[in-house]
PDB file of C-alpha atoms and ligand atoms in Angstrom:
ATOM      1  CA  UNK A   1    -111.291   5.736 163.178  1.00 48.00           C
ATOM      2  CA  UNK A   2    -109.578   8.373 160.938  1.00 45.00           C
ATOM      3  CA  UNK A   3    -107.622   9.412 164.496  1.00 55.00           C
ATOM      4  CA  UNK A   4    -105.622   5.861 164.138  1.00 72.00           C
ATOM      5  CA  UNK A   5    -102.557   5.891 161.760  1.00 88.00           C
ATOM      6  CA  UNK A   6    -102.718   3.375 159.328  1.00 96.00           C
ATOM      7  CA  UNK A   7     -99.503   1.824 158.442  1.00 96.00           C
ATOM      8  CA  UNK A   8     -98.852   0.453 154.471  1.00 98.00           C
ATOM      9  CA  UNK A   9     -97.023  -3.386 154.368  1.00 97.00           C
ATOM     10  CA  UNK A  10     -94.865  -4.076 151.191  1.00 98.00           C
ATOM     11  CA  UNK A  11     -96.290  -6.629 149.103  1.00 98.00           C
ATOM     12  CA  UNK A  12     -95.525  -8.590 145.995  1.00 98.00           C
ATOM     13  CA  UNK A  13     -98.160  -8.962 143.154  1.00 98.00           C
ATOM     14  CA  UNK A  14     -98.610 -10.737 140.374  1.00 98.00           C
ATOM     15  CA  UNK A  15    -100.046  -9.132 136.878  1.00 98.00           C
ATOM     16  CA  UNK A  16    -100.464  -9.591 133.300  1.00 98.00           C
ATOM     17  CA  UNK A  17    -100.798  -7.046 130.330  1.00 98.00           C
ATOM     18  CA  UNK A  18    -103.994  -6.891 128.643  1.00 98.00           C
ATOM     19  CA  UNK A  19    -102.311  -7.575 125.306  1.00 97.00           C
ATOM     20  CA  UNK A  20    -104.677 -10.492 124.261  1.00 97.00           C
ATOM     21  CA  UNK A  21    -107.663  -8.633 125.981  1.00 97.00           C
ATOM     22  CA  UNK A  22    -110.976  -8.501 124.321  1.00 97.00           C
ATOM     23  CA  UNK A  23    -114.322  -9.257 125.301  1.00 98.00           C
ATOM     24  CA  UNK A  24    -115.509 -11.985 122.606  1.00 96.00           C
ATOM     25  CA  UNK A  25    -117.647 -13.807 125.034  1.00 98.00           C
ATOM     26  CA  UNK A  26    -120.126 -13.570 127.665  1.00 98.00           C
ATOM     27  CA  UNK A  27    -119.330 -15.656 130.856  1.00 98.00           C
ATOM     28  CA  UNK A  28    -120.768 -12.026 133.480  1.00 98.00           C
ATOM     29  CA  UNK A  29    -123.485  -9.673 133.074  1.00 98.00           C
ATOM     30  CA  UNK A  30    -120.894  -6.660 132.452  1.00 98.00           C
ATOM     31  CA  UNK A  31    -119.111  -8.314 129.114  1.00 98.00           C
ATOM     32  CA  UNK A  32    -121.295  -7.367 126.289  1.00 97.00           C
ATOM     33  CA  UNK A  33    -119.555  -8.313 122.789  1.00 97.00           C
ATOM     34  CA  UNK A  34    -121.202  -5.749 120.771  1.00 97.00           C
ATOM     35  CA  UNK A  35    -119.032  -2.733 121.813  1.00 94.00           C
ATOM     36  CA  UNK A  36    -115.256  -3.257 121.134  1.00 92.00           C
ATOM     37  CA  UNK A  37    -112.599  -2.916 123.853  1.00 95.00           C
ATOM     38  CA  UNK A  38    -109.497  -0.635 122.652  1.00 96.00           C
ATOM     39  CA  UNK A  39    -106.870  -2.335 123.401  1.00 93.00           C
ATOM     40  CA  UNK A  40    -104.219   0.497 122.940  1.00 96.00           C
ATOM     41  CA  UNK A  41    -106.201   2.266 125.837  1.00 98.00           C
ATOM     42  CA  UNK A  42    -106.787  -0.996 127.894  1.00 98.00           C
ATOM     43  CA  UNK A  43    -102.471  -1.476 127.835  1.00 98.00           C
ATOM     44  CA  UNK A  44    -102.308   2.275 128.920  1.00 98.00           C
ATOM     45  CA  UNK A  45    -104.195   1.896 131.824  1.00 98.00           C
ATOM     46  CA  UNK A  46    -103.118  -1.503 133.092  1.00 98.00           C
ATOM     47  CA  UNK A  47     -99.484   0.067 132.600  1.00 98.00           C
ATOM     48  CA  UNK A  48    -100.491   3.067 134.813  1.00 98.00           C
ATOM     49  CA  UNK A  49    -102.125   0.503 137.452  1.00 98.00           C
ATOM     50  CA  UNK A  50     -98.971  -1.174 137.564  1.00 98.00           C
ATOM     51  CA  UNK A  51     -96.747   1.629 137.977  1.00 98.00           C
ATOM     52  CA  UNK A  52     -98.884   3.006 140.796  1.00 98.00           C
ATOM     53  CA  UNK A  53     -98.402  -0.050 142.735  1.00 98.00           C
ATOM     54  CA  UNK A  54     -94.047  -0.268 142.398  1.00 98.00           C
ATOM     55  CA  UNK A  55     -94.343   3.876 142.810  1.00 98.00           C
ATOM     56  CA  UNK A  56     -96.239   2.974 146.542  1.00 98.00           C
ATOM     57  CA  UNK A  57     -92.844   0.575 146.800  1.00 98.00           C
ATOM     58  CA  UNK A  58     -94.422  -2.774 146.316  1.00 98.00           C
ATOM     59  CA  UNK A  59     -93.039  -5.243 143.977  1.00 98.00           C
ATOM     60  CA  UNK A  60     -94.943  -6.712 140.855  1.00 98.00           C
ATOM     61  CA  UNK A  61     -93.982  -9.734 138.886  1.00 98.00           C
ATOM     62  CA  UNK A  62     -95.271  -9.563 135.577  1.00 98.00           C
ATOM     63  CA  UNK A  63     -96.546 -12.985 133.674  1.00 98.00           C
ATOM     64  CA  UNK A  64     -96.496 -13.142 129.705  1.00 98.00           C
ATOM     65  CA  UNK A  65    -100.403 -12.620 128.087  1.00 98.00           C
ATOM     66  CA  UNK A  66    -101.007 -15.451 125.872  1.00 98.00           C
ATOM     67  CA  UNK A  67    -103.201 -15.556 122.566  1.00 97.00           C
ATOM     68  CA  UNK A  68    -106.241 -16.861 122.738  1.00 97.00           C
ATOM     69  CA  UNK A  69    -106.345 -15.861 126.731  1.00 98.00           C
ATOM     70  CA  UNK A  70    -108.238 -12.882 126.730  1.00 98.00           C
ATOM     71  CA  UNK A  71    -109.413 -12.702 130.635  1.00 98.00           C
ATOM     72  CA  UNK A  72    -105.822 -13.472 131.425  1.00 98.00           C
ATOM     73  CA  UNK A  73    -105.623  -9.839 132.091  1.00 98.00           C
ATOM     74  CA  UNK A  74    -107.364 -10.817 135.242  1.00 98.00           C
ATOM     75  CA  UNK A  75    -104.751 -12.239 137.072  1.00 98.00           C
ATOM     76  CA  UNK A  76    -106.254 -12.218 140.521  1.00 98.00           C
ATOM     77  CA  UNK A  77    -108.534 -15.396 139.287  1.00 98.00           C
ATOM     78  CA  UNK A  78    -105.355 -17.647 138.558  1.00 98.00           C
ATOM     79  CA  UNK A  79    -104.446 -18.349 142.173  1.00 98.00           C
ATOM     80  CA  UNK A  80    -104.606 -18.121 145.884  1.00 98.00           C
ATOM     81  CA  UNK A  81    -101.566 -18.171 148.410  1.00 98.00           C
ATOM     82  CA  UNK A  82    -100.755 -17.408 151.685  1.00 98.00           C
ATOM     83  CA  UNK A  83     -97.455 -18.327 153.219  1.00 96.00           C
ATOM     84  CA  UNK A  84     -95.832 -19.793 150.563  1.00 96.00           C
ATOM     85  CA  UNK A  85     -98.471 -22.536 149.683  1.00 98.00           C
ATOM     86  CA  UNK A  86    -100.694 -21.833 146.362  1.00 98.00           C
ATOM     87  CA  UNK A  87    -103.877 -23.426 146.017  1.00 98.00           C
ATOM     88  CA  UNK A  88    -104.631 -23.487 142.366  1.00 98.00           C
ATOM     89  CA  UNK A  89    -107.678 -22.352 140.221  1.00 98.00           C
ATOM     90  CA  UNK A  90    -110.095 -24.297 138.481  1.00 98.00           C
ATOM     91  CA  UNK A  91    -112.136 -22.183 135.923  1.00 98.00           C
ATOM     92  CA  UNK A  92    -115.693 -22.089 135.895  1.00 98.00           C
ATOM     93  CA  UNK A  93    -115.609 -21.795 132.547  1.00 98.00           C
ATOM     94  CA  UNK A  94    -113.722 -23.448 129.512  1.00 98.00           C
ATOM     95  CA  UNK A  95    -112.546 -20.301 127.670  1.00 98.00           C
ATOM     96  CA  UNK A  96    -110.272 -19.247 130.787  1.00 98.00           C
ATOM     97  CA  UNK A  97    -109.257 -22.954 132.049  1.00 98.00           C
ATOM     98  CA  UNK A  98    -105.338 -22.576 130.133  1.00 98.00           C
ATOM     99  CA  UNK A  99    -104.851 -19.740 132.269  1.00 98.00           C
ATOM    100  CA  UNK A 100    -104.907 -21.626 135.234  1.00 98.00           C
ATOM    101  CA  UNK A 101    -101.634 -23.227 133.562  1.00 98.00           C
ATOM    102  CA  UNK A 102     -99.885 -20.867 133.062  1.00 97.00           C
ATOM    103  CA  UNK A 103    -100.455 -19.406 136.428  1.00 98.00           C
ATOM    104  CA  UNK A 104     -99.203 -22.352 138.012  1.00 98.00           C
ATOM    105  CA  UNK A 105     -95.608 -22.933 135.668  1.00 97.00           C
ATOM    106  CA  UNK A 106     -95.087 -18.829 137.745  1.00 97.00           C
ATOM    107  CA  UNK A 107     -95.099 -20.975 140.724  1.00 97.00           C
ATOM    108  CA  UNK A 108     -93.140 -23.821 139.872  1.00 92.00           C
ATOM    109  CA  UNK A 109     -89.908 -22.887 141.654  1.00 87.00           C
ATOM    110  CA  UNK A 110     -90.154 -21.516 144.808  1.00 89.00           C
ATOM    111  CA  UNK A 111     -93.520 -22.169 146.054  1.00 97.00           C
ATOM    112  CA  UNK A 112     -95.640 -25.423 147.145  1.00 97.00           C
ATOM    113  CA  UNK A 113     -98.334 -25.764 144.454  1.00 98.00           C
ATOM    114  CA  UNK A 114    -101.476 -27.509 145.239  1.00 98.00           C
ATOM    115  CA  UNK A 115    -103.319 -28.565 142.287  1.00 97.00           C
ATOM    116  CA  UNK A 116    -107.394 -28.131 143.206  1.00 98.00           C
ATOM    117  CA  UNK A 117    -109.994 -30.776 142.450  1.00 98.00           C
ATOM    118  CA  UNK A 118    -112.927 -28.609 143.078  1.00 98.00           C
ATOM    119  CA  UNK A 119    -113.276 -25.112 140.725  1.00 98.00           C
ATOM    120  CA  UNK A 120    -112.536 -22.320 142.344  1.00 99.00           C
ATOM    121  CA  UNK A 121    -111.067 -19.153 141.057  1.00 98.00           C
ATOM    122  CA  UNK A 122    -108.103 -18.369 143.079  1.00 98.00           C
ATOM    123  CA  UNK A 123    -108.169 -14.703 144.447  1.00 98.00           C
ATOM    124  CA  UNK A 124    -111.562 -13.123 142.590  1.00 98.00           C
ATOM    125  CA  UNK A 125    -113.234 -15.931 145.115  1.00 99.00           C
ATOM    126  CA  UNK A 126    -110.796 -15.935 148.138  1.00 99.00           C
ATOM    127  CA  UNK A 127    -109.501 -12.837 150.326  1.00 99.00           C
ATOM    128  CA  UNK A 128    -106.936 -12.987 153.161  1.00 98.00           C
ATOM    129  CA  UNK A 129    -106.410 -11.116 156.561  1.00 98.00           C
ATOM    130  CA  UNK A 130    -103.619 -12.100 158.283  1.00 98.00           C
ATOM    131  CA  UNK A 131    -104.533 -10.418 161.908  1.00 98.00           C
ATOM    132  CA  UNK A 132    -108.148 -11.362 161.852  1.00 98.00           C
ATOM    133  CA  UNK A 133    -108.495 -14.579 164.500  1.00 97.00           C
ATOM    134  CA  UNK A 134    -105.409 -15.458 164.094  1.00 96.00           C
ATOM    135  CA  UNK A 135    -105.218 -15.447 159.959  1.00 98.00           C
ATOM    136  CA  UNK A 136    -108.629 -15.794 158.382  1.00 98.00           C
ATOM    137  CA  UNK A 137    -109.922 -16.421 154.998  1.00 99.00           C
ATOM    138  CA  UNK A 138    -113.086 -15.145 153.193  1.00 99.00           C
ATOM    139  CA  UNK A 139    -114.323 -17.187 150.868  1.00 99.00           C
ATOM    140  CA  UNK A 140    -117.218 -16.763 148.206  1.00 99.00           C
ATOM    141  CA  UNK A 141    -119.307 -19.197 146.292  1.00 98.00           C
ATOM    142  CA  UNK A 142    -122.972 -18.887 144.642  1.00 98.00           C
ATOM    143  CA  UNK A 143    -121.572 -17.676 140.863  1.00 98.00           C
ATOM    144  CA  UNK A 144    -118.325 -19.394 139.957  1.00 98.00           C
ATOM    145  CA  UNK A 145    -116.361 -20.855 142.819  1.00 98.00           C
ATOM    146  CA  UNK A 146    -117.855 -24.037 144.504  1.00 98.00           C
ATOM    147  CA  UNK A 147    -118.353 -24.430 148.062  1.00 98.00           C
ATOM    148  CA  UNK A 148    -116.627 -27.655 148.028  1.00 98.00           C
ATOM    149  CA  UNK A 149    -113.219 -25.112 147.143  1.00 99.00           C
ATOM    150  CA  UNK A 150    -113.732 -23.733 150.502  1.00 98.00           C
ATOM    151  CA  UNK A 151    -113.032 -26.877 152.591  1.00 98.00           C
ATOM    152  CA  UNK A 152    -110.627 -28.122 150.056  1.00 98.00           C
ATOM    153  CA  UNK A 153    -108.543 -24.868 150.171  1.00 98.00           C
ATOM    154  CA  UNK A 154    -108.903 -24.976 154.241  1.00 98.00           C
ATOM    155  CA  UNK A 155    -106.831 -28.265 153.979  1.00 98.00           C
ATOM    156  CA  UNK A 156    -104.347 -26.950 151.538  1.00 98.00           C
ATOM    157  CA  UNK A 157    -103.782 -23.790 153.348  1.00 98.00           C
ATOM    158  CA  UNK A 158    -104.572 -24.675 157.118  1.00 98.00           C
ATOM    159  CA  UNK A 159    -106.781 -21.469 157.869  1.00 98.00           C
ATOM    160  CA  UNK A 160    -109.928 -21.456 158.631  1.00 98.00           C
ATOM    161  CA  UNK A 161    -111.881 -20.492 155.927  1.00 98.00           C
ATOM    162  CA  UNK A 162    -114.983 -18.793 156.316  1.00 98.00           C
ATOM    163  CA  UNK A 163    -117.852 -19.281 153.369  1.00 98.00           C
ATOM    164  CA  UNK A 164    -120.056 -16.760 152.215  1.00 99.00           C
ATOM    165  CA  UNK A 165    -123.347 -16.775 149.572  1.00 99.00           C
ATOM    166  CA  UNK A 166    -123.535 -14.301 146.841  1.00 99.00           C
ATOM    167  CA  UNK A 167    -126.452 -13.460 145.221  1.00 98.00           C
ATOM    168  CA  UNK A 168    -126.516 -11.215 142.878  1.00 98.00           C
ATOM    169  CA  UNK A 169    -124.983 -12.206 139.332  1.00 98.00           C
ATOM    170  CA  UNK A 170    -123.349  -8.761 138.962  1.00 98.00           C
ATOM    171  CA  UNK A 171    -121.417  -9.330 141.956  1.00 98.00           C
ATOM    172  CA  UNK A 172    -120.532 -13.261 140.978  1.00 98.00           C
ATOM    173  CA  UNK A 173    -117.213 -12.923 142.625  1.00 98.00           C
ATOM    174  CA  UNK A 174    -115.794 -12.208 146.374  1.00 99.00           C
ATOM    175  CA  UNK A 175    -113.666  -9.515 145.220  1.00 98.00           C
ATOM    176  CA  UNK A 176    -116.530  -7.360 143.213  1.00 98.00           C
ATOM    177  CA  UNK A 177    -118.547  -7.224 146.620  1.00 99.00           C
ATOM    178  CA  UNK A 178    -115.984  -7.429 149.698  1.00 99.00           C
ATOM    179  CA  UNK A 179    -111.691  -6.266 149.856  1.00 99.00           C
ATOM    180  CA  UNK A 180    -109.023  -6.264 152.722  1.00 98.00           C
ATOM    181  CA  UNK A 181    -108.520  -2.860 153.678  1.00 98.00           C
ATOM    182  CA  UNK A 182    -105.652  -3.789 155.588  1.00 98.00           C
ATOM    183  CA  UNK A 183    -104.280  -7.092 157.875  1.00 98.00           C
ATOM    184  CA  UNK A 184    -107.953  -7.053 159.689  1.00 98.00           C
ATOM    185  CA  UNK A 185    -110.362  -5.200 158.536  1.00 98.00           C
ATOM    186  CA  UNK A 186    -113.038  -5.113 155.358  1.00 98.00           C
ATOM    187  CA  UNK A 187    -115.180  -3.250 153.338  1.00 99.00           C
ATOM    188  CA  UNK A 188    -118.463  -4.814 151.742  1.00 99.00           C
ATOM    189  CA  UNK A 189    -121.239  -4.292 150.071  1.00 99.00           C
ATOM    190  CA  UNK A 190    -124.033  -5.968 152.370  1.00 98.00           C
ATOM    191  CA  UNK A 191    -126.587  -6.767 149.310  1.00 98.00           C
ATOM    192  CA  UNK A 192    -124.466  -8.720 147.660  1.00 99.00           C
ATOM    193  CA  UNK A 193    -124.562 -11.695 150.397  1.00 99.00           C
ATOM    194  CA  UNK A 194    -127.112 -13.729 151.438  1.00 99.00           C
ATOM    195  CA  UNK A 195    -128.926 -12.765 154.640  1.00 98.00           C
ATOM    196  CA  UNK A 196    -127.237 -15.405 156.718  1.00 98.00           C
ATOM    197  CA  UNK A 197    -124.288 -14.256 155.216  1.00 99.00           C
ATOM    198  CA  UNK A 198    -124.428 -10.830 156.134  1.00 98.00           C
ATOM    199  CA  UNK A 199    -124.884 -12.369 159.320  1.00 98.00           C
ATOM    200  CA  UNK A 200    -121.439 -13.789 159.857  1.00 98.00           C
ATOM    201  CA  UNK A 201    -119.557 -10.900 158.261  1.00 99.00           C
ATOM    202  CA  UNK A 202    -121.059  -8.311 160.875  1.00 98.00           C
ATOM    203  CA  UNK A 203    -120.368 -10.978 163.594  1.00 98.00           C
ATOM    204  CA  UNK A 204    -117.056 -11.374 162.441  1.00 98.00           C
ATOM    205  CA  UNK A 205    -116.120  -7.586 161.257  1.00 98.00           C
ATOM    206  CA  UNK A 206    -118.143  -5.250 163.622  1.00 98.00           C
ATOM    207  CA  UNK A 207    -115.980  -2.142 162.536  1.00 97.00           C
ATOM    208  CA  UNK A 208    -116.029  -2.863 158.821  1.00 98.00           C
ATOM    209  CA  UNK A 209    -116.580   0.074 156.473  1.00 98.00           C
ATOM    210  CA  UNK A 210    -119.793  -0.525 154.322  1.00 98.00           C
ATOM    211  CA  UNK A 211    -120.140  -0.059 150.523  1.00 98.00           C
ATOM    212  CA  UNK A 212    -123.598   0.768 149.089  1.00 98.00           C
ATOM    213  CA  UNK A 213    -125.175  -0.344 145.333  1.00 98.00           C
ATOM    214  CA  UNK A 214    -123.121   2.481 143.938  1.00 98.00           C
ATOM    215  CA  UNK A 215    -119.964   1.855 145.211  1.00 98.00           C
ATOM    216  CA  UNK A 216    -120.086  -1.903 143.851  1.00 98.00           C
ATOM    217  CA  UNK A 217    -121.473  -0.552 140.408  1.00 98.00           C
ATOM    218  CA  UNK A 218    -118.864   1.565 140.062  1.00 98.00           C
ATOM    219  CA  UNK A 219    -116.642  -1.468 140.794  1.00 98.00           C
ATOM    220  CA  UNK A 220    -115.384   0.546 144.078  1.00 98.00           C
ATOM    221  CA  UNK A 221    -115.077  -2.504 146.092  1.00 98.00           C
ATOM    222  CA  UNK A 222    -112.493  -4.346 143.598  1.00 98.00           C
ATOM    223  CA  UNK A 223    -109.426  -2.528 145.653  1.00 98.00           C
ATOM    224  CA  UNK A 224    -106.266  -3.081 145.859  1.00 99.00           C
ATOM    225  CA  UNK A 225    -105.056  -2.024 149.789  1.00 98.00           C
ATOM    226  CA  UNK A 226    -101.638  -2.181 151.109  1.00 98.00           C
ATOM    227  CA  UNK A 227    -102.776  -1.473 154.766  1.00 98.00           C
ATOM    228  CA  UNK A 228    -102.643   2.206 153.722  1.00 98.00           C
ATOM    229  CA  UNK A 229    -103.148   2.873 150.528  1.00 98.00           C
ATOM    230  CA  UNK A 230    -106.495   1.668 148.580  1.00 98.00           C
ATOM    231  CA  UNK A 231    -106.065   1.904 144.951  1.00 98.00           C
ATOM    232  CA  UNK A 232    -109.153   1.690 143.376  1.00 98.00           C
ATOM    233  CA  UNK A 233    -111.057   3.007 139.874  1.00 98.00           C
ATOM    234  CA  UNK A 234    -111.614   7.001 138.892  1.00 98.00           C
ATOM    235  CA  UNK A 235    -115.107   6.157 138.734  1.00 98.00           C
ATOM    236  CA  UNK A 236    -115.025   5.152 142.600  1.00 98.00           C
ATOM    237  CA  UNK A 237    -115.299   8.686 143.712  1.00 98.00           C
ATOM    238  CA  UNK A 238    -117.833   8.007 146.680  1.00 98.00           C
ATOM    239  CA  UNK A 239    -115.895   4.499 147.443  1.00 98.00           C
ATOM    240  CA  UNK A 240    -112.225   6.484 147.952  1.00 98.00           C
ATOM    241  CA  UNK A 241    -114.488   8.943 150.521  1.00 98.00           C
ATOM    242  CA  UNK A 242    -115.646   6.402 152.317  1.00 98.00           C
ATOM    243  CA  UNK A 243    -111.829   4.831 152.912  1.00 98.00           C
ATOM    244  CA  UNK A 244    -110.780   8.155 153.639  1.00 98.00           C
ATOM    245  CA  UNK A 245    -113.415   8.851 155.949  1.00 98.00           C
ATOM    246  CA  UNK A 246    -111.952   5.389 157.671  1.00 98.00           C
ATOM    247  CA  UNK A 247    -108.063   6.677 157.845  1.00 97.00           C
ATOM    248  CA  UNK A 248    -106.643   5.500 154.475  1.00 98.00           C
ATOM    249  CA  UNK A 249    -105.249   6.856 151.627  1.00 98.00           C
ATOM    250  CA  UNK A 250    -107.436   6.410 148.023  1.00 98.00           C
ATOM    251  CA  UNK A 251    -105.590   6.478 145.219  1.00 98.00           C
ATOM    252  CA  UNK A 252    -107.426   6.559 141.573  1.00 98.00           C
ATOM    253  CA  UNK A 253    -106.489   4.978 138.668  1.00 98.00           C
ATOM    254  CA  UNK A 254    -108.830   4.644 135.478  1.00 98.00           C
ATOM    255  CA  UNK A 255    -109.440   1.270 134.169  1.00 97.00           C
ATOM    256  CA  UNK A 256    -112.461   2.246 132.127  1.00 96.00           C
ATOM    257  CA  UNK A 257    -111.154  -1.339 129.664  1.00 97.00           C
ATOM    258  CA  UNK A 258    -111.499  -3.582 132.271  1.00 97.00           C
ATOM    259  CA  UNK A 259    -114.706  -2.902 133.442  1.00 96.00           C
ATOM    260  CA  UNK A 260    -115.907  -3.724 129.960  1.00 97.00           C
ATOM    261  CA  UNK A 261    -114.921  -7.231 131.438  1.00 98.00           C
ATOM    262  CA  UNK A 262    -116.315  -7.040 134.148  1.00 98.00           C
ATOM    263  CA  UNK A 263    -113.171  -6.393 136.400  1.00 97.00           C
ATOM    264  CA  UNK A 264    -111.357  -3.518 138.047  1.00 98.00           C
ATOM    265  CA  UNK A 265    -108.317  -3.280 140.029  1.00 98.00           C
ATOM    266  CA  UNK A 266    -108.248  -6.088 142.147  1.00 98.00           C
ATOM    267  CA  UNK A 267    -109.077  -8.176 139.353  1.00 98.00           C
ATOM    268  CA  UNK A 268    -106.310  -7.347 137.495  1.00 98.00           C
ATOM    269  CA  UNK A 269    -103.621  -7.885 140.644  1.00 98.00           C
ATOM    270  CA  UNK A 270    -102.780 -11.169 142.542  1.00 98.00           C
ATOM    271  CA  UNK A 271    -101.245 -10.570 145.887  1.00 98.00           C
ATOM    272  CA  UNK A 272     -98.122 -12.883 146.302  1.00 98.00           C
ATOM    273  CA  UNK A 273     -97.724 -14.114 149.939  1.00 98.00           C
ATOM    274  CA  UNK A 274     -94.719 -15.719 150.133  1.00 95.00           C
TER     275      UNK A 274
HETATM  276  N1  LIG B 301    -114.261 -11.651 132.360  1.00 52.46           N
HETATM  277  C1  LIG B 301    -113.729 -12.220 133.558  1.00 52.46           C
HETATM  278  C2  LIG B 301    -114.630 -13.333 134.033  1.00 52.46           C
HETATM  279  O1  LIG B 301    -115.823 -13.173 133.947  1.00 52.46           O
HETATM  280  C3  LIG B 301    -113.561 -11.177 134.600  1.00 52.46           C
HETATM  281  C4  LIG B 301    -112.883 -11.677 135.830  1.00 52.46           C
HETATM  282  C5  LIG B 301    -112.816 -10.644 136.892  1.00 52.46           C
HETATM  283  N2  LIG B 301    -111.935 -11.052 137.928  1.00 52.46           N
HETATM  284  C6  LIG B 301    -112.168 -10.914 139.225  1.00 52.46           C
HETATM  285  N3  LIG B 301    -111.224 -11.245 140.043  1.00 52.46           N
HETATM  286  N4  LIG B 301    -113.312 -10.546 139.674  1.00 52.46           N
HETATM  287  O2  LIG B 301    -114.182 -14.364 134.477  1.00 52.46           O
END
C-alpha cells in the first residue's frame, strides 16, 4: 500500500474555540467533573489544531463559542453536509441542544439546511467517502444518534447510508471508533461494532487499515485526513504508525483538554462540503 502515492484534497472546516469549555457534566464515560479542565491550555491547543489544518492549505471557518455551551468546542457534532445540503443535529442531550442553533444560523446563507426530526449528532455520528460506491455514508447509532437519523438523513442527502451498531459506551460515537482516511478508504477499530456490524464494514472496506483497543483509547481514531495527511493526537503514537505504514502522512497535535471531554481532533473539526 505504502508504494501508492496518496494525494491531499483541500477542504473547508468548520471550528469553534474552546473559550466556554469545561467539563461540568457527565453525558460520556471520559468527562469526569472532579478534575478541572485549564482552559488557557485547552485555547492553546485548539489554536495549534487549527493552525495545522490552514498551514496543510485547507480553509477553516471559525464560529463564535457561546456561554453556557461548553461542548460547543466540539463542532463536528453540530452538523452533517455533503454537496451543499446540511442535515442538521438533534442533541441527545439537553445541555448541548442550543448548539445545534447556532450551527445552523453558519448555514443560513449559502447552503440548503434541513432541519432533522430524529436526533442525530451531525458529524461525531456520520462519516463521508465520496469514491466509495459511488459516494457512501457511514452512519453510527447504539449511544446517541438514532437509527431512525440514518434513513432520515438518506432522504435529505440522497446517499445511501450505511448503519452501523456500537457497543461499547466509550466509543458512543462513529467518529471515536471509525475515520475517512481519504475519498475511499477507512480505519476502525473492529470492537467497537457489533458483530454483524463488523460484518458489513469488512464486506464493504476489504483494504481498510485496522485500529486496536489502544489506538481508540488513545483517541487515535478521532482523525482528521485530507486524503494525505492524518492529523491526529500526540498520544496516538501507534495510530500515526499504522497510517504511515498505509502511505499517509501523520501529523501530531496535543489536545490533552479535549480528551478530558471525551473528544479529540475530529471532534473538534466539521468538514464543510460545499
Ligand atoms: N462532551 C461531548 C459529548 O459527550 C464530546 C463530544 C465529542 N464529539 C465527537 N464528535 N465525538 O457530547
Amino acid at each position: 500500500m505504502s508504494q501508492t502515492e496518496r494525494l491531499p484534497r483541500k477542504r473547508t472546516y468548520l471550528m469553534c474555540p474552546p473559550a466556554h469549555f469545561t467539563v461540568e457534566y457527565a453525558i460520556n464515560p471520559w468527562m469526569d467533573t472532579s478534575v478541572p479542565v485549564d482552559a488557557g491550555l485547552a485555547l492553546k491547543q485548539w489554536t495549534l489544531l487549527r493552525d495545522t489544518l490552514t498551514d496543510l492549505g485547507h480553509s477553516v471557518h471559525v464560529l463564535d463559542a457561546q456561554p453556557g455551551l461548553p461542548d460547543m468546542v466540539y463542532a463536528a457534532n453540530g452538523a452533517f453536509s455533503v454537496d451543499g445540503t446540511v442535515y442538521g443535529a438533534r442533541f441527545r442531550f439537553p445541555q448541548r441542544a442550543a448548539e445545534a442553533v447556532a450551527h445552523e444560523h453558519f448555514y443560513a446563507d449559502d447552503w440548503k439546511y434541513t432541519h432533522p426530526v430524529h436526533v442525530n449528532e451531525g458529524e461525531g455520528d456520520f462519516a463521508y467517502l465520496p469514491e466509495a460506491y459511488g459516494g457512501l455514508i457511514l452512519a453510527g447509532y447504539g449511544f446517541r444518534t438514532e437509527p431512525a437519523a440514518h434513513a432520515e438523513a438518506q432522504e435529505v442527502l440522497g446517499r445511501p447510508v450505511i448503519s452501523l451498531r456500537l457497543v461499547d459506551p466509550a466509543y458512543y460515537h462513529l467518529d471515536t471508533a471509525l475515520a475517512a482516511l481519504d475519498d475511499s478508504r477507512i480505519t476502525y477499530f473492529p470492537d467497537a461494532f457489533s458483530e454483524q456490524s463488523r460484518r458489513v464494514l469488512a464486506q464493504l472496506f476489504p483494504d481498510a487499515v485496522l485500529a486496536d483497543r489502544a489506538d481508540a483509547e488513545a483517541f487515535g481514531l478521532n482523525l482528521v485526513s485530507d486524503g494525505r495527511n492524518v492529523i491526529l493526537n500526540t498520544e496516538a503514537v501507534a495510530m500515526g504508525a499504522k497510517v504511515r505504514a498505509a502511505g499517509y502522512q501523520p501529523v501530531h497535535v496535543e489536545l490533552s483538554e479535549l480528551k478530558r471531554g471525551g473528544g479529540s481532533v475530529k471532534c473538534a473539526v466539521a468538514e464543510l462540503r460545499p
